[in-house]
Amino acid sequence: MRAVSASLAVTLSAWAIPSALAQDVSDDEKVATAKVEAVSVGADVSQEARAVPDFDKIRTPSSPAFTLLGVSPTQIERPNTPKQLVIALGTFVSKDDLTIPRNLALEFSPYWIWSHPDLSLADYGGTDWRNIYRNLTISVATATGPQAKTDAAGATVEGSSTDLAIGARTQIIQGNRRRPCAERVDGLARKLLEVANQTSLSLSAEETRRLEEPFVDWDAVAKTVLTDAEKAHLESVRNLVEKGREREQLLEAHRKADPGAFNRARKAAVDNEGLKSVLDARKKQLVVEAKQEIAQLDGLFATCAELEAARGGFLMDIAGASAGRFGEGRVAARDWLSWAAWTNLAYEGEGASGVLMARYRRDKVAGAWLGHLDLGLRGIVARQKYALSLEAIGRARVGDLGADEDRLSYRLALAGEYMVSDGSWLSVTFGKDSGAGQPSSLFTLANLKWGFGSPIVKPAF
Amino acid sequence: MAKTITETKVVNYYVRDEAEVIARATIGEGQEGAWTMRLGDEFLKGGTEPEDVPIGNGKTLAEGDAHLEVSAMVKDIRPETDRLSLLVELKGGKVGSQEKISNEGDPGANASYSLIVRFL
C-alpha cells in the first residue's frame, strides 16, 4: 500500500486582538496613517480579497507574523537562551525610548528559552496538554518602506513607515505518540547503550582508591577520626618527621579498628575538583577510542531522519497574528494594519488522510476594515495503484463590498490517478472555479486534463 | 561525524545509613540518548527512558570504595534546542538531590557524560 502522509485539517478559530494599542493613537495620527494606507496597502489587499485563495495559502503558517506581513526573510533570528532573547528584543530600545527596528525577523519558543533537563523524550513525544505551551512559537517581523504623509501645513511629504507583525502558533491536538528513533531504527537503541557503556569510566574500587589518593587531605582525615587525646599528643611532638610518622601510625590504627568510618572520613577529604580533572582526561580518551562506534551511531540517526517522523491520528494547530504600521518607526505614530487567525484539524491515517482548514483575516483599508473567512477541505485516498483527491475552498467576504462583487466564492477540484505501468501514471483533474461576479455552472467550467508521468496527488499535508 | 561534547562531574551524596539509595537518570530537553549505571565496575542497569534503579544500602555505600557512575550518550535531535542534558535524581540521602550536566551543542551534536556520585 502506498504510504499516505497527508493530513486533514479543519479550522475553527477565534483569536482576540487587543485594541489598546489602537486606542492610544491620537486622532491626528490616525488621519495621517489612514491616508498612507490608501496609497500603499489598499489596492493589494482589495485585489487579494476578491480571489479564492490557493488551498495551501490558508493553512496554519509556521511563522504567522511573516505570513501576515507577506515577508520571506532569508535570515531569521532564533534566540534560544534568555541572554540571546534579551539581545534580540533590545533592538526595540533606542537610547531610553521604544522604537520599531527595521527589517527584523525573529522567531522563538518561550518554553525552550530555558533548560528542561527533566523533560524526557517520552514526555515530549507523547500526547500531553503541556505540549500546547511547549510547542508555542512567537514570531515577530518588521518591514520598512516609503510612506507619504501630511505635514503640519497640509503638504504631502516623503517619509517612511515600518510595519510590525507579532504572531503565535501552537499545536493543541498532537495525534499519536511520536516514536523515538530508538524504536524506529533497528539496532539504534542497542548501539546507544553500547556507546554509553563503552565510554563509561567503569572504575573498580581499587582503581578509585588509587586515583583519589593524591587528592586526599590527610589533615582533614586526622581531624575527623583522631580522638582529642591523640590530637593533643600530636601537638606536643616538636619534630615534624616524628610527628608525621606518629600521625600515620594513629590513622592506620583507626583504619584497622573501624575501616568503614575511616573510609568515610577519607572519602570526605578528597578534593573532587582534582579527581574530576583526572577523570575528564580519561573520559575524553574513551570517547576518542569510541570514535568508530559514535560514527555508526550518527549514521543510524541519519537513517532515522530520513524516515517519516510525522505523527499520525488527529492533529490540530492554531495560530494568530496582528500587524500595525509605525510612521518613521515611532511607537507613538501607530495604527492597526491587519490581523488574522488560522486553524487546521487534520487526520492522518494509513492510506487516507484529510484536512479541514479555516482562516479569518481582516485588513484596514482606507480607514475601513475589510475581512474574509476562508474554509478549505482536502481529502485523499491512496492505494498502491491509484489515488483520489478532493479539494474544496470557499471564501466569504465581510465588510462593504461593491455592487458587482460577490460575497461568496468557491473552488472545487477533483484529481485522480492510476498507475498504468511502473513509473507511469495516468492523471485526471476536474474542477470548478466560481470567480467574483461570474457565477457559472459546474459543467460549463469543467476542466478535464489528461497527462502521463509522475503522480500528481501529493498526499503530504 | 558530529561533534561530541564530553564532561565528567564528581559530586558527594550524604546518605542515611538505614536508607536504600535509589538513582534515576533522565536524558533531558526531549533529546534522545541512553544511560547506564555502574557501582564501581559492576554494571547495574541501562536504558533510554527514566527508571528508578536501587543502588544499595546507605551505610554500605558510604563505607565502601565504589562510587556510582551514571554514564550517558546524548544525541541532539530537537530543532527546538541544541541543549544536551543528563539529570540524575538521588533518593535515600539526608536530603534529596538532583545533579545535572548540561551543555549547549551544535545542531546534531553528541554528548558523552559521566556523573560520579561519591557516597558519604
Coordinates of C-alpha atoms in Angstrom, one line a residue:
Chain A
M1 CA 0.0 0.0 0.0
R2 CA 1.2 3.5 -0.8
A3 CA 2.0 5.4 2.3
V4 CA -0.1 8.4 2.8
S5 CA 1.1 11.2 4.9
A6 CA -1.5 13.8 4.1
S7 CA -3.4 15.4 6.9
L8 CA -6.9 16.6 7.1
A9 CA -7.3 19.8 8.9
V10 CA -10.4 21.6 9.9
T11 CA -10.1 25.1 11.2
L12 CA -12.2 26.5 13.9
S13 CA -10.6 29.6 15.3
A14 CA -11.2 32.6 17.3
W15 CA -8.5 35.0 18.2
A16 CA -9.0 38.1 20.1
I17 CA -6.9 41.1 19.3
P18 CA -6.3 43.7 22.0
S19 CA -7.4 47.2 20.9
A20 CA -5.5 49.2 23.5
L21 CA -2.7 50.0 21.1
A22 CA -5.1 51.5 18.5
Q23 CA -7.0 53.5 21.2
D24 CA -3.8 55.2 22.3
V25 CA -3.2 56.7 18.9
S26 CA -4.3 60.3 18.6
D27 CA -6.9 61.4 16.1
D28 CA -4.4 63.4 14.0
E29 CA -2.1 60.4 13.7
K30 CA -5.0 58.2 12.7
V31 CA -5.8 60.5 9.9
A32 CA -2.3 60.7 8.7
T33 CA -1.7 56.9 8.7
A34 CA -5.1 56.2 7.1
K35 CA -4.0 58.3 4.1
V36 CA -0.9 56.3 3.7
E37 CA -2.8 53.0 3.8
A38 CA -5.0 54.1 1.0
V39 CA -1.9 54.6 -1.2
S40 CA 0.3 51.6 -0.3
V41 CA -1.8 48.8 1.1
G42 CA -5.4 49.2 0.0
A43 CA -5.1 48.1 -3.7
D44 CA -3.2 44.9 -3.0
V45 CA -5.5 43.8 -0.1
S46 CA -8.6 44.5 -2.1
Q47 CA -7.4 42.5 -5.1
E48 CA -6.3 39.6 -3.0
A49 CA -9.6 39.5 -1.2
R50 CA -11.5 39.1 -4.4
A51 CA -9.9 35.8 -5.4
V52 CA -10.4 32.4 -3.9
P53 CA -7.1 31.5 -2.4
D54 CA -4.9 28.5 -3.1
F55 CA -5.5 25.7 -0.7
D56 CA -2.0 25.9 0.7
K57 CA -2.3 29.6 1.4
I58 CA -4.9 29.2 4.1
R59 CA -3.1 26.5 6.1
T60 CA -1.8 27.5 9.5
P61 CA 1.6 29.1 8.8
S62 CA 4.7 28.2 10.8
S63 CA 5.5 31.9 11.3
P64 CA 2.2 33.8 11.3
A65 CA 3.9 37.2 11.7
F66 CA 5.9 36.7 8.5
T67 CA 2.8 35.5 6.6
L68 CA 0.6 38.3 7.7
L69 CA 3.3 40.9 6.7
G70 CA 3.9 39.0 3.5
V71 CA 7.7 38.8 4.0
S72 CA 10.0 35.8 3.4
P73 CA 13.1 36.7 5.4
T74 CA 16.3 35.0 4.4
Q75 CA 17.8 35.4 7.8
I76 CA 15.7 34.8 10.9
E77 CA 17.0 35.3 14.4
R78 CA 16.2 32.4 16.6
P79 CA 17.3 33.1 20.2
N80 CA 17.3 30.0 22.4
T81 CA 18.7 31.4 25.6
P82 CA 17.5 34.2 27.9
K83 CA 20.5 36.3 27.0
Q84 CA 20.0 35.9 23.3
L85 CA 16.4 36.8 23.6
V86 CA 17.2 39.9 25.6
I87 CA 19.7 41.0 22.9
A88 CA 17.2 40.3 20.2
L89 CA 14.5 42.3 21.9
G90 CA 17.0 45.0 22.7
T91 CA 16.6 46.2 19.1
F92 CA 13.2 47.7 20.3
V93 CA 15.0 50.1 22.6
S94 CA 16.9 53.1 21.2
K95 CA 18.6 55.2 23.9
D96 CA 15.8 55.5 26.5
D97 CA 12.9 55.2 24.1
L98 CA 11.0 52.4 22.4
T99 CA 11.4 52.2 18.7
I100 CA 10.5 49.8 15.9
P101 CA 13.5 48.1 14.4
R102 CA 13.8 47.9 10.6
N103 CA 13.6 44.6 8.8
L104 CA 13.5 42.4 11.8
A105 CA 12.7 38.7 11.6
L106 CA 12.6 37.0 15.0
E107 CA 11.1 33.6 16.0
F108 CA 11.4 31.9 19.3
S109 CA 9.8 29.3 21.6
P110 CA 9.3 30.8 25.1
Y111 CA 9.4 27.3 26.6
W112 CA 12.7 26.4 25.0
I113 CA 14.5 29.6 26.1
W114 CA 15.1 27.9 29.4
S115 CA 16.7 24.5 30.0
H116 CA 14.5 21.5 30.8
P117 CA 16.8 18.7 32.0
D118 CA 13.8 16.8 33.4
L119 CA 11.9 16.6 30.1
S120 CA 12.3 13.1 28.7
L121 CA 11.7 12.2 25.1
A122 CA 8.7 10.1 26.2
D123 CA 7.1 13.1 27.9
Y124 CA 7.6 15.4 25.0
G125 CA 6.8 12.8 22.3
G126 CA 3.6 11.8 24.0
T127 CA 0.2 13.4 23.8
D128 CA 0.2 15.7 26.7
W129 CA -1.7 19.0 27.2
R130 CA 1.6 20.5 28.4
N131 CA 2.8 20.3 24.8
I132 CA 0.5 23.1 24.0
Y133 CA 2.8 25.6 25.7
R134 CA 5.9 23.6 24.9
N135 CA 5.1 23.9 21.2
L136 CA 4.2 27.6 21.3
T137 CA 6.3 29.7 19.0
I138 CA 6.3 33.5 18.8
S139 CA 7.2 35.3 15.5
V140 CA 8.0 39.0 15.1
A141 CA 8.6 40.7 11.8
T142 CA 9.1 44.2 10.6
A143 CA 9.2 45.7 7.1
T144 CA 10.1 49.2 6.3
G145 CA 9.0 51.1 3.2
P146 CA 8.4 54.6 1.9
Q147 CA 5.4 56.5 3.2
A148 CA 3.8 59.7 2.0
K149 CA 2.4 61.7 4.9
T150 CA 0.8 65.1 5.5
D151 CA 2.8 67.7 7.4
A152 CA 1.5 70.4 9.7
A153 CA 1.0 72.8 6.8
G154 CA -1.1 70.2 4.9
A155 CA 1.5 69.4 2.3
T156 CA 2.4 65.8 1.3
V157 CA 6.0 64.9 2.2
E158 CA 8.1 61.8 1.8
G159 CA 8.8 59.7 4.8
S160 CA 9.0 56.1 5.8
S161 CA 7.0 53.7 7.9
T162 CA 7.7 50.4 9.5
D163 CA 5.1 47.6 9.6
L164 CA 5.3 45.3 12.7
A165 CA 3.6 42.0 13.0
I166 CA 3.5 39.7 16.0
G167 CA 2.2 36.2 15.8
A168 CA 1.9 33.0 17.8
R169 CA 1.3 29.4 16.8
T170 CA 0.9 26.1 18.7
Q171 CA -0.4 22.6 18.3
I172 CA -3.3 21.8 20.6
I173 CA -4.1 18.2 19.4
Q174 CA -1.0 16.2 18.8
G175 CA -2.1 13.0 17.3
N176 CA -0.5 9.7 18.1
R177 CA 2.7 9.4 20.2
R178 CA 5.8 10.2 18.2
R179 CA 8.0 7.2 18.2
P180 CA 11.6 7.8 19.1
C181 CA 14.4 6.8 16.7
A182 CA 15.4 4.1 19.1
E183 CA 12.1 2.4 18.3
R184 CA 12.1 3.1 14.6
V185 CA 15.6 2.2 13.6
D186 CA 16.8 -1.4 14.2
G187 CA 19.9 -1.5 16.3
L188 CA 19.9 2.1 17.4
A189 CA 18.8 1.6 21.0
R190 CA 21.4 -1.2 21.3
K191 CA 24.1 1.0 19.8
L192 CA 23.3 3.9 22.1
L193 CA 23.6 1.6 25.1
E194 CA 26.8 0.1 23.8
V195 CA 28.4 3.5 23.3
A196 CA 27.2 4.7 26.7
N197 CA 28.7 1.6 28.2
Q198 CA 31.9 1.8 26.2
T199 CA 32.6 5.4 27.3
S200 CA 31.9 4.7 31.0
L201 CA 34.8 5.2 33.2
S202 CA 34.0 1.9 34.9
L203 CA 36.4 2.4 37.8
S204 CA 36.9 -0.6 40.2
A205 CA 37.0 0.1 43.9
E206 CA 40.8 -0.4 43.9
E207 CA 41.3 1.9 41.0
T208 CA 39.1 4.6 42.5
R209 CA 41.1 4.5 45.7
R210 CA 44.4 4.8 43.7
L211 CA 43.1 7.7 41.7
E212 CA 41.8 9.5 44.8
E213 CA 45.0 9.1 46.8
P214 CA 46.8 12.2 45.5
F215 CA 43.8 14.3 46.3
V216 CA 43.2 13.2 49.9
D217 CA 43.6 16.0 52.6
W218 CA 45.1 13.8 55.4
D219 CA 45.0 16.7 57.9
A220 CA 41.2 16.7 57.4
V221 CA 41.1 13.0 57.8
A222 CA 43.1 13.2 61.1
K223 CA 40.8 16.0 62.3
T224 CA 37.8 13.7 61.8
V225 CA 39.0 10.4 63.1
L226 CA 41.6 11.1 65.8
T227 CA 40.4 11.5 69.4
D228 CA 41.1 14.7 71.3
A229 CA 43.8 13.0 73.3
E230 CA 45.5 11.8 70.2
K231 CA 45.3 15.3 68.7
A232 CA 46.8 16.8 71.9
H233 CA 49.6 14.2 71.8
L234 CA 50.5 15.1 68.2
E235 CA 50.5 18.8 69.1
S236 CA 53.1 18.1 71.7
V237 CA 55.6 16.4 69.3
R238 CA 58.1 19.0 68.1
N239 CA 60.0 17.0 65.5
L240 CA 58.0 17.2 62.2
V241 CA 59.2 13.9 60.8
E242 CA 58.4 12.2 64.1
K243 CA 55.0 14.0 64.1
G244 CA 54.2 12.8 60.6
R245 CA 55.2 9.2 61.4
E246 CA 53.1 9.1 64.6
R247 CA 50.1 10.6 62.8
E248 CA 50.4 7.9 60.2
Q249 CA 50.5 5.2 62.8
L250 CA 47.4 6.6 64.6
L251 CA 45.5 6.8 61.4
E252 CA 46.4 3.2 60.4
A253 CA 45.2 2.1 63.9
H254 CA 41.9 3.8 63.3
R255 CA 41.6 2.3 59.8
K256 CA 42.1 -1.2 61.3
A257 CA 39.7 -0.6 64.2
D258 CA 36.8 0.8 62.1
P259 CA 37.5 0.6 58.3
G260 CA 34.1 1.8 57.4
A261 CA 34.2 5.0 59.5
F262 CA 37.8 5.6 58.4
N263 CA 36.9 5.2 54.7
R264 CA 34.0 7.6 55.1
A265 CA 36.4 10.2 56.6
R266 CA 38.9 9.6 53.9
K267 CA 36.3 10.0 51.1
A268 CA 35.0 13.2 52.6
A269 CA 38.6 14.6 52.5
V270 CA 39.1 14.1 48.7
D271 CA 39.3 17.2 46.5
N272 CA 36.6 16.4 44.0
E273 CA 37.9 19.0 41.5
G274 CA 41.3 17.3 41.4
L275 CA 39.7 14.0 40.9
K276 CA 37.5 15.4 38.2
S277 CA 40.5 16.7 36.2
V278 CA 41.9 13.2 36.1
L279 CA 38.6 11.6 35.2
D280 CA 37.9 14.2 32.5
A281 CA 41.1 13.3 30.7
R282 CA 40.2 9.6 30.9
K283 CA 36.7 10.3 29.6
K284 CA 38.0 12.2 26.6
Q285 CA 40.3 9.3 25.8
L286 CA 37.4 6.8 26.0
V287 CA 35.4 9.0 23.6
V288 CA 38.3 9.1 21.1
E289 CA 38.6 5.3 21.3
A290 CA 34.9 5.0 20.6
K291 CA 35.1 7.2 17.5
Q292 CA 34.1 4.5 15.2
E293 CA 31.0 3.5 17.2
I294 CA 29.9 7.1 17.6
A295 CA 30.2 7.5 13.8
Q296 CA 28.0 4.4 13.4
L297 CA 25.5 6.0 15.8
D298 CA 25.4 9.2 13.8
G299 CA 24.7 7.0 10.7
L300 CA 21.7 5.3 12.5
F301 CA 20.3 8.7 13.5
A302 CA 20.7 9.9 9.9
T303 CA 18.7 6.9 8.8
C304 CA 16.1 7.9 11.3
A305 CA 15.9 11.4 10.0
E306 CA 15.1 10.0 6.5
L307 CA 12.1 8.1 7.8
E308 CA 8.7 9.6 8.1
A309 CA 8.5 11.1 11.5
A310 CA 5.1 12.9 11.3
R311 CA 2.6 12.0 13.9
G312 CA -0.5 10.1 12.8
G313 CA -4.0 10.4 14.1
F314 CA -5.8 13.7 14.8
L315 CA -3.7 16.9 14.8
M316 CA -4.9 20.5 15.4
D317 CA -2.9 23.7 15.0
I318 CA -3.9 27.2 15.8
A319 CA -2.2 30.5 15.0
G320 CA -2.8 34.2 15.1
A321 CA -1.1 37.4 14.2
S322 CA -1.7 41.1 14.2
A323 CA 0.1 43.9 12.5
G324 CA 0.4 47.6 12.9
R325 CA 2.1 50.5 11.0
F326 CA 4.5 52.8 12.7
G327 CA 5.3 56.1 10.9
E328 CA 9.1 56.8 11.0
G329 CA 9.4 53.7 13.2
R330 CA 8.0 55.7 16.2
V331 CA 5.8 53.8 18.6
A332 CA 3.6 56.9 19.2
A333 CA 2.7 57.1 15.4
R334 CA 0.9 53.8 15.1
D335 CA -2.2 52.3 13.6
W336 CA -3.6 48.8 13.1
L337 CA -2.9 47.3 9.7
S338 CA -4.4 43.8 9.8
W339 CA -4.9 40.7 11.9
A340 CA -5.6 37.0 11.1
A341 CA -6.3 33.7 12.8
W342 CA -5.8 30.2 11.4
T343 CA -6.6 26.7 12.4
N344 CA -6.3 23.2 11.0
L345 CA -7.8 20.0 12.0
A346 CA -6.2 17.0 10.3
Y347 CA -6.5 13.3 10.4
E348 CA -3.6 11.3 9.1
G349 CA -4.0 7.6 8.6
E350 CA -2.6 4.7 6.6
G351 CA -3.9 5.1 3.1
A352 CA -6.2 8.0 3.8
S353 CA -6.0 11.5 5.2
G354 CA -7.9 14.7 5.3
V355 CA -7.6 18.2 6.5
L356 CA -10.0 21.0 7.3
M357 CA -8.7 24.4 7.4
A358 CA -10.0 27.9 8.3
R359 CA -8.6 31.3 8.2
Y360 CA -10.1 34.6 9.1
R361 CA -8.3 37.8 8.1
R362 CA -9.1 41.5 8.5
D363 CA -7.3 44.3 6.9
K364 CA -7.7 48.0 7.4
V365 CA -8.0 49.7 4.0
A366 CA -8.6 53.4 3.7
G367 CA -9.7 53.6 7.3
A368 CA -12.2 50.8 7.0
W369 CA -11.9 47.2 8.0
L370 CA -12.4 44.5 5.3
G371 CA -12.3 40.9 6.1
H372 CA -12.7 37.4 4.6
L373 CA -13.2 34.0 6.0
D374 CA -11.7 31.1 4.1
L375 CA -12.6 27.4 4.6
G376 CA -10.9 24.6 3.0
L377 CA -11.3 20.8 2.9
R378 CA -9.0 18.2 1.3
G379 CA -9.4 14.5 1.4
I380 CA -7.0 12.0 -0.1
V381 CA -7.3 8.2 -0.5
A382 CA -4.3 6.5 -1.9
R383 CA -3.5 2.9 -2.7
Q384 CA -0.7 1.2 -4.4
K385 CA -2.2 1.6 -7.9
Y386 CA -4.5 4.6 -7.6
A387 CA -5.1 7.8 -5.7
L388 CA -8.0 10.2 -5.4
S389 CA -8.0 13.7 -4.1
L390 CA -10.9 16.1 -3.4
E391 CA -10.3 19.7 -2.6
A392 CA -12.9 22.4 -1.8
I393 CA -12.2 26.0 -0.8
G394 CA -14.7 28.7 0.0
R395 CA -14.4 32.4 0.8
A396 CA -16.9 34.7 2.5
R397 CA -16.1 38.4 2.4
V398 CA -17.1 40.6 5.3
G399 CA -17.5 44.4 5.1
D400 CA -18.8 46.9 2.5
L401 CA -18.5 45.4 -1.0
G402 CA -19.0 47.0 -4.4
A403 CA -22.3 46.3 -6.3
D404 CA -20.5 43.9 -8.7
E405 CA -18.7 42.0 -6.0
D406 CA -19.8 38.6 -4.7
R407 CA -19.8 38.0 -1.0
L408 CA -19.3 34.2 -1.5
S409 CA -17.0 32.4 -3.9
Y410 CA -15.6 28.9 -4.0
R411 CA -13.5 26.4 -5.9
L412 CA -13.8 22.6 -6.2
A413 CA -11.1 20.3 -7.6
L414 CA -11.1 16.5 -8.0
A415 CA -7.9 14.7 -9.0
G416 CA -7.4 11.0 -9.7
E417 CA -4.6 9.0 -10.9
Y418 CA -3.9 5.4 -11.9
M419 CA -0.6 3.6 -12.4
V420 CA -0.6 2.4 -15.9
S421 CA 2.8 0.8 -15.6
D422 CA 5.8 1.2 -13.3
G423 CA 6.6 4.9 -13.1
S424 CA 3.8 6.0 -15.5
W425 CA 0.6 7.4 -14.1
L426 CA -2.5 8.5 -15.8
S427 CA -3.7 11.6 -14.1
V428 CA -7.1 13.3 -14.4
T429 CA -8.1 16.6 -12.8
F430 CA -11.5 18.2 -12.8
G431 CA -12.5 21.4 -11.3
K432 CA -14.8 24.4 -11.0
D433 CA -13.9 27.9 -10.0
S434 CA -16.6 30.4 -9.0
G435 CA -15.0 33.8 -9.5
A436 CA -16.3 37.1 -8.1
G437 CA -19.3 38.3 -10.1
Q438 CA -19.2 35.5 -12.6
P439 CA -21.5 32.7 -11.4
S440 CA -21.3 29.7 -13.6
S441 CA -22.3 26.1 -13.6
L442 CA -20.1 23.2 -12.7
F443 CA -20.3 21.8 -16.2
T444 CA -19.5 24.9 -18.2
L445 CA -16.4 25.5 -16.2
A446 CA -15.4 21.9 -16.0
N447 CA -11.8 21.5 -16.9
L448 CA -10.6 18.0 -17.7
K449 CA -6.9 17.4 -18.1
W450 CA -5.1 14.2 -19.0
G451 CA -1.5 13.5 -18.5
F452 CA 1.2 10.8 -18.1
G453 CA 4.1 11.0 -15.8
S454 CA 4.8 11.2 -12.1
P455 CA 1.9 11.1 -9.6
I456 CA 0.2 14.4 -9.1
V457 CA -1.7 13.6 -6.0
K458 CA 0.8 14.5 -3.3
P459 CA -0.6 13.2 -0.1
A460 CA 1.6 15.2 2.2
F461 CA -0.4 17.9 4.1
Chain B
M1 CA 30.9 12.9 12.2
A2 CA 29.0 15.2 14.6
K3 CA 31.0 16.9 17.3
T4 CA 30.9 15.0 20.7
I5 CA 31.0 17.0 23.9
T6 CA 32.4 15.3 26.9
E7 CA 32.0 16.2 30.6
T8 CA 32.6 14.5 33.9
K9 CA 31.2 15.7 37.1
V10 CA 32.0 14.5 40.6
V11 CA 29.6 15.0 43.5
N12 CA 29.3 13.9 47.1
Y13 CA 26.0 12.5 48.3
Y14 CA 25.4 12.2 52.1
V15 CA 23.3 9.1 52.7
R16 CA 21.1 8.0 55.6
D17 CA 22.7 4.8 56.9
E18 CA 19.5 2.8 57.1
A19 CA 18.1 4.0 53.8
E20 CA 18.1 2.3 50.4
V21 CA 19.7 4.6 47.9
I22 CA 17.8 5.0 44.6
A23 CA 19.0 6.8 41.5
R24 CA 17.1 7.9 38.4
A25 CA 18.7 9.1 35.2
T26 CA 16.8 11.3 32.6
I27 CA 18.1 12.3 29.2
G28 CA 16.6 15.8 29.3
E29 CA 15.4 18.5 26.9
G30 CA 13.4 15.9 25.0
Q31 CA 16.6 14.6 23.4
E32 CA 17.4 11.1 22.5
G33 CA 20.0 9.0 24.2
A34 CA 20.9 6.2 26.6
W35 CA 22.3 6.0 30.1
T36 CA 24.0 3.3 32.1
M37 CA 24.6 2.9 35.8
R38 CA 27.6 1.2 37.4
L39 CA 28.6 0.8 41.0
G40 CA 32.3 0.7 40.7
D41 CA 32.9 -1.5 37.7
E42 CA 29.7 -3.5 38.3
F43 CA 27.0 -2.9 35.7
L44 CA 23.7 -2.2 37.3
K45 CA 21.2 -1.0 34.7
G46 CA 20.9 0.8 31.4
G47 CA 18.1 2.3 29.4
T48 CA 16.8 5.1 27.2
E49 CA 13.9 6.2 29.4
P50 CA 14.0 7.3 33.1
E51 CA 13.8 4.5 35.6
D52 CA 14.4 4.1 39.4
V53 CA 17.5 2.0 40.0
P54 CA 18.2 0.6 43.5
I55 CA 21.9 1.2 44.3
G56 CA 22.2 -0.3 47.7
N57 CA 22.1 0.3 51.5
G58 CA 23.3 3.8 52.5
K59 CA 25.8 2.7 55.2
T60 CA 27.4 0.1 53.0
L61 CA 27.8 2.6 50.1
A62 CA 29.2 5.3 52.4
E63 CA 31.8 3.0 53.9
G64 CA 32.8 1.3 50.7
D65 CA 35.1 2.5 48.0
A66 CA 32.8 2.0 45.0
H67 CA 31.2 5.1 43.5
L68 CA 28.1 5.3 41.4
E69 CA 28.8 6.2 37.8
V70 CA 25.9 7.4 35.6
S71 CA 27.2 7.5 32.1
A72 CA 25.1 8.9 29.2
M73 CA 25.3 9.2 25.5
V74 CA 23.0 12.0 24.3
K75 CA 22.1 13.0 20.7
D76 CA 20.7 16.3 19.7
I77 CA 17.6 15.5 17.6
R78 CA 15.5 18.6 18.6
P79 CA 15.1 21.6 16.3
E80 CA 13.8 23.5 19.3
T81 CA 17.0 23.4 21.2
D82 CA 20.6 22.2 21.0
R83 CA 21.0 21.7 24.7
L84 CA 22.2 18.2 25.8
S85 CA 21.4 17.3 29.4
L86 CA 21.7 14.5 31.9
L87 CA 19.7 14.7 35.1
V88 CA 20.3 12.3 37.9
E89 CA 17.9 12.3 40.9
L90 CA 19.1 10.7 44.1
K91 CA 16.9 9.4 47.0
G92 CA 17.9 7.8 50.3
G93 CA 20.1 10.6 51.4
K94 CA 19.9 13.2 54.2
V95 CA 18.3 15.4 51.5
G96 CA 17.0 14.6 48.1
S97 CA 19.4 15.7 45.3
Q98 CA 19.3 16.5 41.6
E99 CA 22.6 16.6 39.8
K100 CA 22.7 17.9 36.2
I101 CA 25.2 18.0 33.4
S102 CA 24.1 20.3 30.6
N103 CA 25.8 21.8 27.6
E104 CA 24.8 23.8 24.5
G105 CA 25.9 21.9 21.4
D106 CA 25.8 22.4 17.7
P107 CA 22.8 21.0 15.8
G108 CA 23.1 17.2 15.7
A109 CA 25.9 17.1 18.2
N110 CA 26.5 14.3 20.7
A111 CA 27.4 14.4 24.3
S112 CA 29.1 11.8 26.4
Y113 CA 28.7 12.4 30.1
S114 CA 29.8 10.7 33.3
L115 CA 28.4 11.7 36.7
I116 CA 30.4 10.2 39.6
V117 CA 28.4 10.1 42.8
R118 CA 30.6 9.6 45.9
F119 CA 28.5 8.3 48.8
L120 CA 29.4 9.7 52.3

